[in-house]
Amino acid sequence: MTDVHPTDDARYPVRKTDAEWRAQLDPMQYQVARQAGTERAFSGKYWDHTQPGTYLCVGCGTPLFDASTKFDAGCGWPSYFEPIDNDVVERIVDRSHGMVRVEVRCKRCGSHLGHVFEDGPEPTGERFCINSASIDFKNE
Ligand SMILES: [Zn+2]
């Protein structure tokens, strides 16, 4: 885990200018994915979405979460107990808002996805609390 750094960090293989991100994403997607915002609970399109399929990064299309790992955490955001592969997400210590949390970003484009908590179900015990605005859904 690394400490917090700017989202436009050159470490990410997929890089775009701010203007390009604004053109690609709608305002809510931009605010959440590129400015580490958080959508209101129960406001996103996927918190109660249960179809089988794959959730992709809204910034670069990388498959991030499989619907079979999604569970109802009752929190109003899509929640998963693990990513498709640990290599597709990046974990960063987030000390904003007077808390120490672990931020989750797409490892390819640096888009902010949400946070991971230690109160998830088996088999991982983790809860990836993800913004709907940071992901797209693809049917199987
Ligand atoms: Zn991405």
PDB file of N, CA and C and ligand atoms in Angstrom, residues 14 21 34 56-62 64 88 105-113 134, ligand 1:
ATOM      1  N   VAL A  14      -2.750   3.989 -18.451  1.00  0.00           N
ATOM      2  CA  VAL A  14      -3.744   4.755 -19.215  1.00  0.00           C
ATOM      3  C   VAL A  14      -3.775   6.174 -18.660  1.00  0.00           C
ATOM      4  N   TRP A  21     -10.771  13.547 -20.034  1.00  0.00           N
ATOM      5  CA  TRP A  21     -11.625  12.881 -19.040  1.00  0.00           C
ATOM      6  C   TRP A  21     -12.987  13.542 -18.996  1.00  0.00           C
ATOM      7  N   ARG A  34     -12.539  10.878 -11.104  1.00  0.00           N
ATOM      8  CA  ARG A  34     -11.331  11.675 -11.307  1.00  0.00           C
ATOM      9  C   ARG A  34     -11.058  12.646 -10.176  1.00  0.00           C
ATOM     10  N   LEU A  56     -17.039  -3.074 -15.044  1.00  0.00           N
ATOM     11  CA  LEU A  56     -15.816  -2.576 -15.676  1.00  0.00           C
ATOM     12  C   LEU A  56     -15.487  -1.174 -15.176  1.00  0.00           C
ATOM     13  N   CYS A  57     -14.227  -0.812 -15.243  1.00  0.00           N
ATOM     14  CA  CYS A  57     -13.816   0.553 -14.905  1.00  0.00           C
ATOM     15  C   CYS A  57     -14.425   1.539 -15.898  1.00  0.00           C
ATOM     16  N   VAL A  58     -15.039   2.599 -15.392  1.00  0.00           N
ATOM     17  CA  VAL A  58     -15.666   3.582 -16.270  1.00  0.00           C
ATOM     18  C   VAL A  58     -14.605   4.391 -17.039  1.00  0.00           C
ATOM     19  N   GLY A  59     -13.396   4.415 -16.504  1.00  0.00           N
ATOM     20  CA  GLY A  59     -12.339   5.199 -17.146  1.00  0.00           C
ATOM     21  C   GLY A  59     -11.656   4.479 -18.294  1.00  0.00           C
ATOM     22  N   CYS A  60     -11.426   3.157 -18.142  1.00  0.00           N
ATOM     23  CA  CYS A  60     -10.624   2.449 -19.148  1.00  0.00           C
ATOM     24  C   CYS A  60     -11.191   1.103 -19.562  1.00  0.00           C
ATOM     25  N   GLY A  61     -12.321   0.682 -18.999  1.00  0.00           N
ATOM     26  CA  GLY A  61     -12.956  -0.555 -19.433  1.00  0.00           C
ATOM     27  C   GLY A  61     -12.360  -1.829 -18.856  1.00  0.00           C
ATOM     28  N   THR A  62     -11.412  -1.725 -17.963  1.00  0.00           N
ATOM     29  CA  THR A  62     -10.833  -2.929 -17.351  1.00  0.00           C
ATOM     30  C   THR A  62     -11.880  -3.649 -16.498  1.00  0.00           C
ATOM     31  N   LEU A  64     -13.299  -5.232 -13.416  1.00  0.00           N
ATOM     32  CA  LEU A  64     -12.855  -5.056 -12.032  1.00  0.00           C
ATOM     33  C   LEU A  64     -13.516  -6.024 -11.056  1.00  0.00           C
ATOM     34  N   VAL A  88      -5.833  -5.756 -10.566  1.00  0.00           N
ATOM     35  CA  VAL A  88      -6.578  -4.724 -11.287  1.00  0.00           C
ATOM     36  C   VAL A  88      -6.901  -3.519 -10.407  1.00  0.00           C
ATOM     37  N   ARG A 105      -8.418   2.239  -6.177  1.00  0.00           N
ATOM     38  CA  ARG A 105      -8.375   2.849  -7.511  1.00  0.00           C
ATOM     39  C   ARG A 105      -8.151   1.782  -8.567  1.00  0.00           C
ATOM     40  N   CYS A 106      -8.559   2.091  -9.802  1.00  0.00           N
ATOM     41  CA  CYS A 106      -8.214   1.251 -10.942  1.00  0.00           C
ATOM     42  C   CYS A 106      -6.710   1.358 -11.160  1.00  0.00           C
ATOM     43  N   LYS A 107      -6.074   0.197 -11.287  1.00  0.00           N
ATOM     44  CA  LYS A 107      -4.616   0.205 -11.414  1.00  0.00           C
ATOM     45  C   LYS A 107      -4.152   0.644 -12.797  1.00  0.00           C
ATOM     46  N   ARG A 108      -5.035   0.586 -13.781  1.00  0.00           N
ATOM     47  CA  ARG A 108      -4.620   0.974 -15.134  1.00  0.00           C
ATOM     48  C   ARG A 108      -4.752   2.467 -15.395  1.00  0.00           C
ATOM     49  N   CYS A 109      -5.827   3.088 -14.880  1.00  0.00           N
ATOM     50  CA  CYS A 109      -6.043   4.501 -15.217  1.00  0.00           C
ATOM     51  C   CYS A 109      -6.116   5.403 -13.981  1.00  0.00           C
ATOM     52  N   GLY A 110      -6.045   4.826 -12.787  1.00  0.00           N
ATOM     53  CA  GLY A 110      -6.033   5.643 -11.577  1.00  0.00           C
ATOM     54  C   GLY A 110      -7.379   6.193 -11.169  1.00  0.00           C
ATOM     55  N   SER A 111      -8.452   5.762 -11.834  1.00  0.00           N
ATOM     56  CA  SER A 111      -9.769   6.266 -11.451  1.00  0.00           C
ATOM     57  C   SER A 111     -10.117   5.815 -10.035  1.00  0.00           C
ATOM     58  N   HIS A 112     -10.668   6.742  -9.261  1.00  0.00           N
ATOM     59  CA  HIS A 112     -11.129   6.427  -7.904  1.00  0.00           C
ATOM     60  C   HIS A 112     -12.362   5.531  -8.007  1.00  0.00           C
ATOM     61  N   LEU A 113     -12.351   4.434  -7.248  1.00  0.00           N
ATOM     62  CA  LEU A 113     -13.482   3.510  -7.281  1.00  0.00           C
ATOM     63  C   LEU A 113     -14.298   3.584  -5.994  1.00  0.00           C
ATOM     64  N   SER A 134     -18.342   4.949 -10.901  1.00  0.00           N
ATOM     65  CA  SER A 134     -16.988   4.559 -11.321  1.00  0.00           C
ATOM     66  C   SER A 134     -16.966   3.292 -12.146  1.00  0.00           C
TER      67      SER A 134
HETATM   68 ZN    ZN B   1      -9.526   2.238 -15.180  1.00  0.00          ZN
END
